[in-house]
Coordinates of C-alpha atoms and ligand atoms in Angstrom, one line a residue:
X1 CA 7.0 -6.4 -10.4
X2 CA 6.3 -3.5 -7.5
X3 CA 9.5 -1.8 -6.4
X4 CA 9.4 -2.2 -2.4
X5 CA 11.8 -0.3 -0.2
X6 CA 11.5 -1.5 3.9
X7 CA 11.6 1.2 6.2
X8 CA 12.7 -0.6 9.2
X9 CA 13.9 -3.7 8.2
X10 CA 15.7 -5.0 11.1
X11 CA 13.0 -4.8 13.5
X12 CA 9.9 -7.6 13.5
X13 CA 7.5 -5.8 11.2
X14 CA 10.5 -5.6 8.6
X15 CA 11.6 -8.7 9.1
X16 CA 7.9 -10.3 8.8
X17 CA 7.7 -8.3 5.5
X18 CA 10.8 -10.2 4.2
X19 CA 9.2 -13.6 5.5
X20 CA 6.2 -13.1 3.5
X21 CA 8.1 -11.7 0.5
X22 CA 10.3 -14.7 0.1
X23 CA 7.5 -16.7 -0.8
X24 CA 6.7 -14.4 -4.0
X25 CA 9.9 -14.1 -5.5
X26 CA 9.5 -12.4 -9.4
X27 CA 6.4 -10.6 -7.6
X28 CA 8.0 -7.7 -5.5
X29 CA 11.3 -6.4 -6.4
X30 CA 13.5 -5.2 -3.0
X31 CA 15.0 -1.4 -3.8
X32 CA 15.9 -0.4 -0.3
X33 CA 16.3 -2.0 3.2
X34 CA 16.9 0.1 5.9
X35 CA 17.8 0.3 10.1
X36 CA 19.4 2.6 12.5
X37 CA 22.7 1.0 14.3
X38 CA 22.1 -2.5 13.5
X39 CA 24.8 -3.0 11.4
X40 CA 25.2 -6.5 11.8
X41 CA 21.7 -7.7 10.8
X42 CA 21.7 -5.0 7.7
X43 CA 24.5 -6.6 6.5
X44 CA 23.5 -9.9 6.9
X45 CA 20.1 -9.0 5.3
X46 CA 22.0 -7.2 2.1
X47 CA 23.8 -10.7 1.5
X48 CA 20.7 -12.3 1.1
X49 CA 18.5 -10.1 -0.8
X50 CA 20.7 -8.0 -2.4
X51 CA 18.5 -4.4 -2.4
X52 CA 19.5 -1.9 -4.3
X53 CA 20.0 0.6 -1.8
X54 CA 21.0 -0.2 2.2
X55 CA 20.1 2.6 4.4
X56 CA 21.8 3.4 7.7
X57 CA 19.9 6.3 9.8
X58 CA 22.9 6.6 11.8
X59 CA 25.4 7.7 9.5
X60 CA 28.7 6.1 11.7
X61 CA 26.7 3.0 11.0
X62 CA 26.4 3.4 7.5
X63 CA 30.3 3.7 6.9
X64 CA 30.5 0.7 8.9
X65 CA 27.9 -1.0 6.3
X66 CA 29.6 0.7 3.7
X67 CA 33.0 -0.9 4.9
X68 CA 31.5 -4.3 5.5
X69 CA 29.9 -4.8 1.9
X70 CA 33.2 -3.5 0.4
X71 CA 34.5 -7.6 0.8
X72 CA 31.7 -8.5 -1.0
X73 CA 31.3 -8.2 -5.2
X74 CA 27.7 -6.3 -4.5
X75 CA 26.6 -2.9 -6.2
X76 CA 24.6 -1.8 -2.9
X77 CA 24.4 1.5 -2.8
X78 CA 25.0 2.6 0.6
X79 CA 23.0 6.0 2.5
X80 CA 23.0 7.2 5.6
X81 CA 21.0 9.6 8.3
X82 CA 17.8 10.6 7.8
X83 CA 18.2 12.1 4.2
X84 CA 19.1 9.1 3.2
X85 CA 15.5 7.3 4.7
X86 CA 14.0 10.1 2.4
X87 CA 15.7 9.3 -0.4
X88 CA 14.6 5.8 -0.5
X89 CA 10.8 6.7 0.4
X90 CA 10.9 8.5 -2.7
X91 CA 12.6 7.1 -5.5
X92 CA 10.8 6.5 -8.9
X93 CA 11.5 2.3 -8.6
X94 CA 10.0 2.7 -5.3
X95 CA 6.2 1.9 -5.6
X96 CA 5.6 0.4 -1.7
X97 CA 6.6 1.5 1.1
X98 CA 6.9 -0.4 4.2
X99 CA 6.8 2.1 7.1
X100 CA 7.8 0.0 9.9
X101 CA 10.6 2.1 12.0
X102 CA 9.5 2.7 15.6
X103 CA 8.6 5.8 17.2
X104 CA 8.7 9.4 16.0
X105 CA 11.9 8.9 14.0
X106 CA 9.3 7.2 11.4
X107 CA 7.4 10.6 11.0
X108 CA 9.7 12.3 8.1
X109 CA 10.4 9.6 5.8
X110 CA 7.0 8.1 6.3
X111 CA 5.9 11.7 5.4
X112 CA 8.1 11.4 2.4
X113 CA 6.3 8.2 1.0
X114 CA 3.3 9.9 1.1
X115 CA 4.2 13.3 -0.3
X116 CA 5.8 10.9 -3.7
X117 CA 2.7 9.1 -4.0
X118 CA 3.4 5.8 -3.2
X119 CA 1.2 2.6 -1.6
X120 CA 2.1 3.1 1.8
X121 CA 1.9 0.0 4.1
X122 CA 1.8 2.2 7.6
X123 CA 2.9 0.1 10.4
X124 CA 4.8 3.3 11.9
X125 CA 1.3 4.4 14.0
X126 CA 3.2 7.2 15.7
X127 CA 3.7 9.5 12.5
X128 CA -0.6 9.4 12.3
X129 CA -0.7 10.3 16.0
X130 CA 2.3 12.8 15.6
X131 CA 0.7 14.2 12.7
X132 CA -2.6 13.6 12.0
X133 CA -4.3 15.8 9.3
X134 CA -0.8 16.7 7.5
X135 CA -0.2 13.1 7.1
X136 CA -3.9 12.3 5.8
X137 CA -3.2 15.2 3.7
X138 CA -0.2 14.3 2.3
X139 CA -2.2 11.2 1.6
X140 CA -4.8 13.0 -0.3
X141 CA -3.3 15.5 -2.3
X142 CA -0.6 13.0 -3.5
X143 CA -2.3 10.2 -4.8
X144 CA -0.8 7.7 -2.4
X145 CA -2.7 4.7 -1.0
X146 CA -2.8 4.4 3.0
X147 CA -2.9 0.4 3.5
X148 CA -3.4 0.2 7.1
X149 CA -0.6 -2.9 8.7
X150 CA -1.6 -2.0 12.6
X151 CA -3.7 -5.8 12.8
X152 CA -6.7 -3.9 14.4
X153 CA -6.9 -1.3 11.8
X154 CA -6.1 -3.5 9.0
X155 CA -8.9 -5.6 10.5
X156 CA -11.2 -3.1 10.5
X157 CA -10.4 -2.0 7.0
X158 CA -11.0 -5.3 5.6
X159 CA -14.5 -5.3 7.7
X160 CA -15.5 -2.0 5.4
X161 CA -17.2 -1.1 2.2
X162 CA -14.8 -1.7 -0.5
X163 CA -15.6 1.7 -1.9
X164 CA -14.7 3.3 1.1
X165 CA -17.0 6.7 1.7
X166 CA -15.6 9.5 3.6
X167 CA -18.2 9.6 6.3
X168 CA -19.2 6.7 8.7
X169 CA -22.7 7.2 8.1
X170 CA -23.1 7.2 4.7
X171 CA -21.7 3.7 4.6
X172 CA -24.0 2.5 7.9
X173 CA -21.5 1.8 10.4
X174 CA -22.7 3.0 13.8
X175 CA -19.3 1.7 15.7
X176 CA -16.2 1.0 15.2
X177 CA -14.9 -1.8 18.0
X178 CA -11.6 -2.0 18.0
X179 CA -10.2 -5.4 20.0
X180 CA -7.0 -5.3 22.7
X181 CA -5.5 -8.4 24.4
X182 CA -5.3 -6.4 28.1
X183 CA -1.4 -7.3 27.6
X184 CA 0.7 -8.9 30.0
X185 CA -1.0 -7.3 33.0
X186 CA -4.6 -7.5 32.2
X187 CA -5.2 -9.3 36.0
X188 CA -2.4 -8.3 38.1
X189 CA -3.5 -6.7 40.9
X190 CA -3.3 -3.1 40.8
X191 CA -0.9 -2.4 43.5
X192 CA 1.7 -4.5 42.0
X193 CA 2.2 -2.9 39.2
X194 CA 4.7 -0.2 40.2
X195 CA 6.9 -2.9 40.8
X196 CA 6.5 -4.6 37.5
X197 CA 10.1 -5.3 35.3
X198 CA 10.9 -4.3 31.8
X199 CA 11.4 -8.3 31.3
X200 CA 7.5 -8.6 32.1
X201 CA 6.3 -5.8 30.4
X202 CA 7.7 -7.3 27.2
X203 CA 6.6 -10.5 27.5
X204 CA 3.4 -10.2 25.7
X205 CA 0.9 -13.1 26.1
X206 CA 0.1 -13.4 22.0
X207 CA 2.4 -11.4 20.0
X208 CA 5.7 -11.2 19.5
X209 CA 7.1 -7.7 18.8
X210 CA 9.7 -4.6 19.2
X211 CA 9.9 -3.3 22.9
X212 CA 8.7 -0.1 22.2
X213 CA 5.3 -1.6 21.1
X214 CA 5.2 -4.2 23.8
X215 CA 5.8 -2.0 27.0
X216 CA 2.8 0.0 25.2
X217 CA 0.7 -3.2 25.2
X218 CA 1.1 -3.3 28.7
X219 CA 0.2 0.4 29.7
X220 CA -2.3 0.1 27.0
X221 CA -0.9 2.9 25.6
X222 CA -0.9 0.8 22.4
X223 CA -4.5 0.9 22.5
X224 CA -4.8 4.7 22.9
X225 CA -2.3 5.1 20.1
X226 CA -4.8 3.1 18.1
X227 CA -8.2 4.7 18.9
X228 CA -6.2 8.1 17.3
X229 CA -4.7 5.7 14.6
X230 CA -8.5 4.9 13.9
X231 CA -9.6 8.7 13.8
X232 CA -7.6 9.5 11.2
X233 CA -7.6 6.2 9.4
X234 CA -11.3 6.1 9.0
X235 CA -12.8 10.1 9.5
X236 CA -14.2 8.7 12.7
X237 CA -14.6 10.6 16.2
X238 CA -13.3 8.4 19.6
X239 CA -17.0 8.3 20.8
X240 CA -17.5 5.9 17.9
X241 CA -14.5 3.7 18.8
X242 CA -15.0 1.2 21.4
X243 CA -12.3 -1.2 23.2
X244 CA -12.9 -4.6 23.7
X245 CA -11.0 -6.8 25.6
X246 CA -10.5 -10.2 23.7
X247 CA -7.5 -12.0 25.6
X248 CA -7.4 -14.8 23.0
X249 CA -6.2 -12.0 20.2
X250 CA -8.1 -14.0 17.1
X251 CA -10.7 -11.3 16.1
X252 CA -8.4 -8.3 15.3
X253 CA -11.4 -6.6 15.3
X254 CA -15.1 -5.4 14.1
X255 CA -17.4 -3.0 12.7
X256 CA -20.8 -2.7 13.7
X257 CA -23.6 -1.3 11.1
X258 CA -26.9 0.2 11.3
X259 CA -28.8 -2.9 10.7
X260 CA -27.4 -4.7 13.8
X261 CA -24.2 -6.7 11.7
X262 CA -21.0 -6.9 12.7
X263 CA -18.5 -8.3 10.7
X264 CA -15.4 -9.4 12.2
X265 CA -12.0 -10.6 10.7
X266 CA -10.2 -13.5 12.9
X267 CA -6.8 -15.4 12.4
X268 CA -4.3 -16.3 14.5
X269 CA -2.2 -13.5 15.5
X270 CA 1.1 -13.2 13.5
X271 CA 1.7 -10.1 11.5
X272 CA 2.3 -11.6 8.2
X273 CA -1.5 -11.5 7.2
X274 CA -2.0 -7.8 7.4
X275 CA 1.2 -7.4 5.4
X276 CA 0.3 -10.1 3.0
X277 CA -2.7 -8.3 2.7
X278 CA -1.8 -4.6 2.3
X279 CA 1.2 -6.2 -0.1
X280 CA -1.4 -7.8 -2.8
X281 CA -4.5 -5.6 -2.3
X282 CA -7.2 -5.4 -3.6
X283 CA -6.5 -9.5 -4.1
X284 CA -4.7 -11.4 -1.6
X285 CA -1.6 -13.9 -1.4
X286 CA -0.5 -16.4 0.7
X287 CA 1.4 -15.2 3.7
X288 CA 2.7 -18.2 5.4
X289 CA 0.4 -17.8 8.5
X290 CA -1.3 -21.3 9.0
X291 CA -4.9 -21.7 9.3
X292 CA -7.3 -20.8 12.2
X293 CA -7.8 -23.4 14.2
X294 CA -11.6 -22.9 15.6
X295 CA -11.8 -26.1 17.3
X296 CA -8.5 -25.5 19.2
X297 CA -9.4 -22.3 20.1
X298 CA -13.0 -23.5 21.4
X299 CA -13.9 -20.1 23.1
X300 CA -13.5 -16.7 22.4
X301 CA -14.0 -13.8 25.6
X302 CA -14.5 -10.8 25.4
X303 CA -14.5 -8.0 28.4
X304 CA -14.6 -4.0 29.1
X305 CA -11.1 -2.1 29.5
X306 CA -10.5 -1.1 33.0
X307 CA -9.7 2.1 32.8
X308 CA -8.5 3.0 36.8
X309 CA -5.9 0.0 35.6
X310 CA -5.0 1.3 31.8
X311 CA -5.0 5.2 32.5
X312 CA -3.5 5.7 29.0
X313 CA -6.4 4.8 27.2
X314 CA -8.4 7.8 28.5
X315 CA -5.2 10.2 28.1
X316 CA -5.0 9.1 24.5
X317 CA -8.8 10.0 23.6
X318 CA -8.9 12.7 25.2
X319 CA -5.4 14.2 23.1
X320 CA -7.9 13.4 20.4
X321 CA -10.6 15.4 21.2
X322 CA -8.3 18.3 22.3
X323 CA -6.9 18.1 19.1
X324 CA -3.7 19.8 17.7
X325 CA -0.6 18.9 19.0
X326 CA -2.1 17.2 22.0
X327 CA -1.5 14.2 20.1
X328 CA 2.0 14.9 19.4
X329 CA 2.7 15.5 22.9
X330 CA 1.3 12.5 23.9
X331 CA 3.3 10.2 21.9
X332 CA 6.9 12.7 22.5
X333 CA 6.0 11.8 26.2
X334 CA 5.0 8.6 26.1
X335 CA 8.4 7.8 24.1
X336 CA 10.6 9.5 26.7
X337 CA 9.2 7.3 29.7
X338 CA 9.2 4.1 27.9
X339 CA 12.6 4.5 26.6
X340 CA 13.1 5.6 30.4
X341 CA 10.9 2.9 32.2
X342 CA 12.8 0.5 29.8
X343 CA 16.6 1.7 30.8
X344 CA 15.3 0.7 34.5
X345 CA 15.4 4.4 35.2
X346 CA 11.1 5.1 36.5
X347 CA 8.6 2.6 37.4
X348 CA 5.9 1.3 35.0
X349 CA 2.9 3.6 36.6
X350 CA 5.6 6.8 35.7
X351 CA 4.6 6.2 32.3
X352 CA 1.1 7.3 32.5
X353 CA 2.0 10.1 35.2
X354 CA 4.3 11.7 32.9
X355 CA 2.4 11.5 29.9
X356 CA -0.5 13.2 31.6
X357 CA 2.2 15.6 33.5
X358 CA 3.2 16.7 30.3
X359 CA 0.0 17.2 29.0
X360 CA -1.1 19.5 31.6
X361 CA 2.1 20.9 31.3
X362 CA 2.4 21.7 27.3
X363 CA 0.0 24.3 25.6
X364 CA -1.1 22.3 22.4
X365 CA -0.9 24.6 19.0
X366 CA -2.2 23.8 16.0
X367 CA -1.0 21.4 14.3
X368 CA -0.7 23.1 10.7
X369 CA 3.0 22.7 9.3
X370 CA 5.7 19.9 10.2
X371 CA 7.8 22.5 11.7
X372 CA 5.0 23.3 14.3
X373 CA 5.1 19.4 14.9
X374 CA 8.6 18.8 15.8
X375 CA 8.6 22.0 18.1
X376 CA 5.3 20.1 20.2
X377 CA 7.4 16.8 20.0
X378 CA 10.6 18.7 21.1
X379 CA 8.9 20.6 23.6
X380 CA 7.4 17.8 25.3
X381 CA 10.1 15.5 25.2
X382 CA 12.2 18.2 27.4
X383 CA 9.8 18.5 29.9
X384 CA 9.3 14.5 30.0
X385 CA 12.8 13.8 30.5
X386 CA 13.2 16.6 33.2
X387 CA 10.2 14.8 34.9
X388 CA 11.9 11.4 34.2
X389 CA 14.8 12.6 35.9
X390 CA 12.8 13.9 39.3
X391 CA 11.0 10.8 39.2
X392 CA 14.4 8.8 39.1
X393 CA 15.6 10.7 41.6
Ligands
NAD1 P1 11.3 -2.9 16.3 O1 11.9 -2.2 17.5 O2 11.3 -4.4 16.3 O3 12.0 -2.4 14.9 C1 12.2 -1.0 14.7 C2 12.9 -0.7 13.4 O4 13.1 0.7 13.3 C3 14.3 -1.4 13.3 O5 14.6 -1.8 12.0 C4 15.2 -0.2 13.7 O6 16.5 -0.3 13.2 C5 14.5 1.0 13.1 N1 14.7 2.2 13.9 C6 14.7 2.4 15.2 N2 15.0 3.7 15.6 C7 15.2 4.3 14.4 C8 15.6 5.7 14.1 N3 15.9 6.6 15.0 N4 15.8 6.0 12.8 C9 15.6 5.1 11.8 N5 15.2 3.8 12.0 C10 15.1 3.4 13.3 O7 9.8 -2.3 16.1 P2 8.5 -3.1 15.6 O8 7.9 -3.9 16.6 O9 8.8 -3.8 14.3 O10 7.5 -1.9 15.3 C11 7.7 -1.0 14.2 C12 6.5 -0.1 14.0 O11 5.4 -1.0 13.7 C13 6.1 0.6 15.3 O12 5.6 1.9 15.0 C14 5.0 -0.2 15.9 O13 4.1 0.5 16.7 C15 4.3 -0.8 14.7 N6 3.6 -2.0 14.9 C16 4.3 -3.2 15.2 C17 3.7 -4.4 15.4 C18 4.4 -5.6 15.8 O14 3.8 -6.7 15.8 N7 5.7 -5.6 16.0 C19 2.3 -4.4 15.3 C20 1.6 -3.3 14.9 C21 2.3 -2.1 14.7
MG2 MG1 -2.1 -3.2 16.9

């Protein structure tokens, strides 16, 4: 039995992780569930599945939890803040970790699986943007396994050499294309866009997801997160990533070799098969996702991202090639205006201006401790949310 501890638990990649869980009970056993205010659904969640550990990151919300389970005949041990998120990354009975909290807040404990050695199932993109080579690293020098759960990047790893080589080359793959649904505004016209709702932005045409990741899917954002996801992932530079626009979201994506193949992996788009897959590899268990329906599907499309449309993607590649904290600061500032564009506060296109604002604003460093990391991400979350507030204004 692996020792599992969900990172996340409340929100729809933990919550997917449980679906596929339940149906291998004696497989996996559940050590730690965790959220940040959701006290409710934590609760609820302990009931059924009985962890040994219940994690609160917001420590108000874990006495509540604490409180709560006391009416109950249960030996849950109850944490809270982010100590507590650590704790649970890195205990002995702790062999997987599912890094599924949203946003920058995922960075430390994330950090923590890593630097304990355990299989880490990364859903949590933004620690690898925030954090690139520490986190690969951390990776390396600790033994841990890095099982990709981003669909396009578990795709792509399942469309690679089993013995995975450190260099592109050596293993023939000349590209790396890396497929995007265009999200929910792929043909609205342009100047409509900086009237577009929160409601829209989140109502993604093919996946259903947190809000954070959505409003990303419709900036395309998501995408740029991903192409720096990818670098690191797989040692690859962003010239040898290419976008593809696939609207039908069935081929999650593909790698292209030397000798003119490219292999593909398809299924219909729910998240459960990358996680059944990062949960059972190198073999592979049922995940409760039904079967591919080619016939019903009939066509599959593919175009080029438009990149006057989806400024974000360009912003994001070109944080990779600046390298350092550009990264960092891309994501700190892209956080700010989604949470901001989300509270009703700026309008969708403000995303994009103030990511690149910030940019232009911030002097990456390099990005050689954690400390130096959370300064960048500090730094440029100041500076977004003053240029939120002029925005607003
Ligand atoms: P979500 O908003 O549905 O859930 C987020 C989870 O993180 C919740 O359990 C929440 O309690 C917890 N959380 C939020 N803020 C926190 C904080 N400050 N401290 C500790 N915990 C906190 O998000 P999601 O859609 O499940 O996405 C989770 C991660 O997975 C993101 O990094 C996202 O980019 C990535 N991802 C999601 C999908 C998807 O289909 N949802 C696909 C690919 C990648
Ligand atoms: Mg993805």
């Amino acid at each position: 039995m692996k020792g599992i501890s969900i990172l996340g638990a409340t929100g729809s990649i933990g919550l997917s992780t449980l679906s596929v869980l339940e149906q291998h009970p004696g497989k996996f056993q559940l050590i730690a569930l965790t959220a940040d205010k959701n006290v409710e659904k934590l609760h609820e969640l302990c009931l059924t599945w009985h962890p040994k550990y219940a994690v609160m990151a917001d420590k108000k919300s874990a006495d509540k939890l604490r409180d709560l389970l006391s009416n109950y005949d249960t030996d849950i041990e109850v944490l809270g803040g982010q100590d507590g998120l650590v704790t649970v990354a890195s205990l002995p009975e702790t062999d997987y970790v599912m890094a599924a909290i949203v946003g920058a807040a995922g960075l430390i404990p994330t950090l923590a699986a890593a630097r304990a050695g355990k299989r880490v199932l990364l859903a949590n993109k933004e620690s690898l943007v925030m954090s690139g080579q520490l986190f690969m690293d951390a990776i390396h020098e600790n033994g841990a396994e890095l099982l990709p759960i981003d669909s396009e990047h578990n795709a792509i790893f399942q469309c690679m050499p089993t013995n995975l080589d450190k260099n592109l080359n050596n293993m023939g793959i000349t590209k790396i294309l890396i497929t995007a649904s265009g999200g929910p505004f792929r043909c609205t016209p342009i100047q409509e866009l900086s009237a577009v709702t929160p409601e829209q932005a989140c109502n993604h045409p093919n996946w259903d997801m947190g809000k954070k990741i959505s409003v990303d899917s419709a900036t395309m954002m998501n995408k740029g997160l991903e192409i720096i996801e990818a670098c690191w992932l797989f040692n690859a530079e962003p010239e040898q990533i290419q976008v593809v626009i696939h609207p039908q979201s069935v081929i999650h994506s593909m790698v292209e070799y030397e000798d003119g193949s490219i292999l593909a992996q398809l299924g219909n788009p729910d998240m459960r098969t990358p996680i059944a897959h990062a949960l059972a590899w190198p073999e592979r268990i049922p995940s409760g996702v039904r079967s591919l329906d080619l016939f019903d599907i009939a066509r599959l499309d593919f175009e080029e991202a438009d990149l006057q449309r989806f400024p974000c993607l360009n912003l994001a590649a070109d944080a990779m090639r600046a390298g350092g904290t550009s990264t960092t600061i891309l994501n700190a500032a892209n956080e700010v205006a989604v949470f901001q564009f989300l509270q009703g506060s700026i309008k969708f296109t403000d995303i994009s201006r103030i990511v690149e604002m910030t940019l232009t604003h911030i002097q990456p460093a390099i990005a050689d401790s954690i400390e130096c990391v959370l300064d960048a991400d500090m730094s440029a979350r100041r500076h977004s949310e003053q240029l939120a507030r002029e925005l607003a204004a």
